[in-house]
Amino acid sequence: MTRLINFSKALEYILTADFIDAQTALKLGLVNNVYPVNELLTKAKELAQKIASKPAQAVRLALKAMQAVKELPQSQGESYEASLFALTTGTEDFIEGTSAFLQKRKPEFTHK
């Protein structure tokens, strides 16, 4: 928790064992969104579909980069992130994404 929110606030919650409700978790940045129970599955599927519509290699490398930035010292994390980005620039999906952006159209990714 101390990596996600202010240290002193995390310490307070840990030491007091106070309950963190959904709105507080949202305000603290512990969660990205809060939905009513009856919308939760729909919203989760929408997010999954949105991610799945992106180039698979770019998503995979973005996850690696985010993990590295979280765990490595800043300079090493940024260097690793740049090297992973460089891996995507030669892919068909990178070219398609760039072309689609320039042509103001929706990209058609092939995951290659």
Short mmCIF file of the C-alpha atoms (twelve columns), coordinates in Angstrom:
data_MODEL
# 
_entry.id   MODEL 
# 
loop_
_atom_site.group_PDB 
_atom_site.id 
_atom_site.type_symbol 
_atom_site.label_atom_id 
_atom_site.label_alt_id 
_atom_site.label_comp_id 
_atom_site.label_asym_id 
_atom_site.label_seq_id 
_atom_site.Cartn_x 
_atom_site.Cartn_y 
_atom_site.Cartn_z 
_atom_site.pdbx_PDB_model_num 
ATOM 1   C CA . MET A 1   0.000   0.000  0.000   1 
ATOM 2   C CA . THR A 2   2.887   2.378  0.747   1 
ATOM 3   C CA . ARG A 3   3.897   2.282  -2.929  1 
ATOM 4   C CA . LEU A 4   0.395   3.249  -4.008  1 
ATOM 5   C CA . ILE A 5   -0.517  6.093  -1.661  1 
ATOM 6   C CA . ASN A 6   1.152   8.645  0.572   1 
ATOM 7   C CA . PHE A 7   3.303   6.863  3.171   1 
ATOM 8   C CA . SER A 8   1.768   8.583  6.191   1 
ATOM 9   C CA . LYS A 9   -1.775  7.882  4.977   1 
ATOM 10  C CA . ALA A 10  -0.893  4.223  4.334   1 
ATOM 11  C CA . LEU A 11  0.659   3.992  7.785   1 
ATOM 12  C CA . GLU A 12  -2.492  5.425  9.355   1 
ATOM 13  C CA . TYR A 13  -4.720  2.862  7.629   1 
ATOM 14  C CA . ILE A 14  -2.379  -0.003 8.468   1 
ATOM 15  C CA . LEU A 15  -1.974  0.907  12.137  1 
ATOM 16  C CA . THR A 16  -5.631  1.734  12.773  1 
ATOM 17  C CA . ALA A 17  -6.996  -1.101 10.610  1 
ATOM 18  C CA . ASP A 18  -9.635  1.366  9.411   1 
ATOM 19  C CA . PHE A 19  -11.952 0.106  6.691   1 
ATOM 20  C CA . ILE A 20  -11.396 1.698  3.287   1 
ATOM 21  C CA . ASP A 21  -14.668 1.986  1.387   1 
ATOM 22  C CA . ALA A 22  -14.866 2.081  -2.404  1 
ATOM 23  C CA . GLN A 23  -15.094 5.872  -2.723  1 
ATOM 24  C CA . THR A 24  -12.131 6.378  -0.391  1 
ATOM 25  C CA . ALA A 25  -10.127 3.774  -2.311  1 
ATOM 26  C CA . LEU A 26  -10.926 5.684  -5.509  1 
ATOM 27  C CA . LYS A 27  -9.924  9.007  -3.952  1 
ATOM 28  C CA . LEU A 28  -6.640  7.518  -2.684  1 
ATOM 29  C CA . GLY A 29  -5.837  5.989  -6.067  1 
ATOM 30  C CA . LEU A 30  -6.026  2.406  -4.829  1 
ATOM 31  C CA . VAL A 31  -8.593  1.618  -7.531  1 
ATOM 32  C CA . ASN A 32  -9.158  3.193  -10.936 1 
ATOM 33  C CA . ASN A 33  -12.949 3.047  -11.008 1 
ATOM 34  C CA . VAL A 34  -15.935 2.276  -8.818  1 
ATOM 35  C CA . TYR A 35  -19.132 0.857  -10.314 1 
ATOM 36  C CA . PRO A 36  -22.445 -0.377 -8.943  1 
ATOM 37  C CA . VAL A 37  -22.461 -4.159 -8.557  1 
ATOM 38  C CA . ASN A 38  -24.947 -4.599 -11.410 1 
ATOM 39  C CA . GLU A 39  -22.567 -2.795 -13.835 1 
ATOM 40  C CA . LEU A 40  -19.292 -4.337 -12.674 1 
ATOM 41  C CA . LEU A 41  -19.125 -7.323 -15.034 1 
ATOM 42  C CA . THR A 42  -20.143 -5.218 -18.037 1 
ATOM 43  C CA . LYS A 43  -17.520 -2.572 -17.234 1 
ATOM 44  C CA . ALA A 44  -14.838 -5.222 -16.691 1 
ATOM 45  C CA . LYS A 45  -15.659 -6.813 -20.055 1 
ATOM 46  C CA . GLU A 46  -15.560 -3.395 -21.760 1 
ATOM 47  C CA . LEU A 47  -12.097 -2.748 -20.338 1 
ATOM 48  C CA . ALA A 48  -10.888 -6.212 -21.337 1 
ATOM 49  C CA . GLN A 49  -12.212 -5.728 -24.876 1 
ATOM 50  C CA . LYS A 50  -10.546 -2.325 -25.126 1 
ATOM 51  C CA . ILE A 51  -7.191  -3.781 -24.077 1 
ATOM 52  C CA . ALA A 52  -7.649  -6.810 -26.354 1 
ATOM 53  C CA . SER A 53  -8.225  -4.481 -29.310 1 
ATOM 54  C CA . LYS A 54  -4.682  -3.127 -28.963 1 
ATOM 55  C CA . PRO A 55  -1.596  -4.774 -30.488 1 
ATOM 56  C CA . ALA A 56  -0.793  -7.818 -28.335 1 
ATOM 57  C CA . GLN A 57  2.968   -7.281 -28.398 1 
ATOM 58  C CA . ALA A 58  2.610   -3.630 -27.400 1 
ATOM 59  C CA . VAL A 59  0.334   -4.562 -24.490 1 
ATOM 60  C CA . ARG A 60  2.730   -7.286 -23.345 1 
ATOM 61  C CA . LEU A 61  5.739   -4.954 -23.509 1 
ATOM 62  C CA . ALA A 62  3.843   -2.120 -21.822 1 
ATOM 63  C CA . LEU A 63  3.113   -4.448 -18.899 1 
ATOM 64  C CA . LYS A 64  6.811   -5.359 -18.683 1 
ATOM 65  C CA . ALA A 65  7.799   -1.692 -18.823 1 
ATOM 66  C CA . MET A 66  5.350   -0.705 -16.091 1 
ATOM 67  C CA . GLN A 67  6.607   -3.495 -13.844 1 
ATOM 68  C CA . ALA A 68  10.219  -2.423 -14.429 1 
ATOM 69  C CA . VAL A 69  9.472   1.222  -13.693 1 
ATOM 70  C CA . LYS A 70  7.821   0.130  -10.457 1 
ATOM 71  C CA . GLU A 71  10.722  -2.077 -9.315  1 
ATOM 72  C CA . LEU A 72  13.901  -0.556 -10.777 1 
ATOM 73  C CA . PRO A 73  15.596  2.725  -9.944  1 
ATOM 74  C CA . GLN A 74  14.152  5.492  -12.130 1 
ATOM 75  C CA . SER A 75  17.039  5.771  -14.595 1 
ATOM 76  C CA . GLN A 76  17.202  2.001  -15.149 1 
ATOM 77  C CA . GLY A 77  13.434  1.756  -15.474 1 
ATOM 78  C CA . GLU A 78  13.311  4.533  -18.061 1 
ATOM 79  C CA . SER A 79  16.152  2.935  -20.022 1 
ATOM 80  C CA . TYR A 80  14.409  -0.443 -19.979 1 
ATOM 81  C CA . GLU A 81  11.135  1.184  -21.015 1 
ATOM 82  C CA . ALA A 82  12.854  2.869  -23.977 1 
ATOM 83  C CA . SER A 83  14.425  -0.420 -25.088 1 
ATOM 84  C CA . LEU A 84  11.038  -2.153 -24.989 1 
ATOM 85  C CA . PHE A 85  9.435   0.669  -26.983 1 
ATOM 86  C CA . ALA A 86  12.159  0.274  -29.601 1 
ATOM 87  C CA . LEU A 87  11.121  -3.374 -30.006 1 
ATOM 88  C CA . THR A 88  7.630   -2.319 -31.071 1 
ATOM 89  C CA . THR A 89  8.690   0.175  -33.739 1 
ATOM 90  C CA . GLY A 90  9.465   -2.486 -36.327 1 
ATOM 91  C CA . THR A 91  6.216   -4.385 -35.993 1 
ATOM 92  C CA . GLU A 92  3.423   -4.402 -38.551 1 
ATOM 93  C CA . ASP A 93  1.045   -3.181 -35.850 1 
ATOM 94  C CA . PHE A 94  3.245   -0.161 -35.083 1 
ATOM 95  C CA . ILE A 95  3.271   0.784  -38.755 1 
ATOM 96  C CA . GLU A 96  -0.489  0.235  -39.001 1 
ATOM 97  C CA . GLY A 97  -1.143  2.278  -35.865 1 
ATOM 98  C CA . THR A 98  0.993   5.160  -37.091 1 
ATOM 99  C CA . SER A 99  -0.586  5.075  -40.548 1 
ATOM 100 C CA . ALA A 100 -4.094  4.970  -39.103 1 
ATOM 101 C CA . PHE A 101 -3.331  7.920  -36.840 1 
ATOM 102 C CA . LEU A 102 -1.977  9.994  -39.714 1 
ATOM 103 C CA . GLN A 103 -4.927  9.034  -41.921 1 
ATOM 104 C CA . LYS A 104 -7.400  9.701  -39.073 1 
ATOM 105 C CA . ARG A 105 -8.907  6.227  -39.237 1 
ATOM 106 C CA . LYS A 106 -9.316  3.320  -36.842 1 
ATOM 107 C CA . PRO A 107 -6.331  0.937  -36.971 1 
ATOM 108 C CA . GLU A 108 -6.756  -2.694 -37.975 1 
ATOM 109 C CA . PHE A 109 -4.211  -4.581 -35.903 1 
ATOM 110 C CA . THR A 110 -3.064  -8.066 -36.905 1 
ATOM 111 C CA . HIS A 111 -0.991  -8.692 -33.755 1 
ATOM 112 C CA . LYS A 112 2.173   -9.021 -35.825 1 
# 
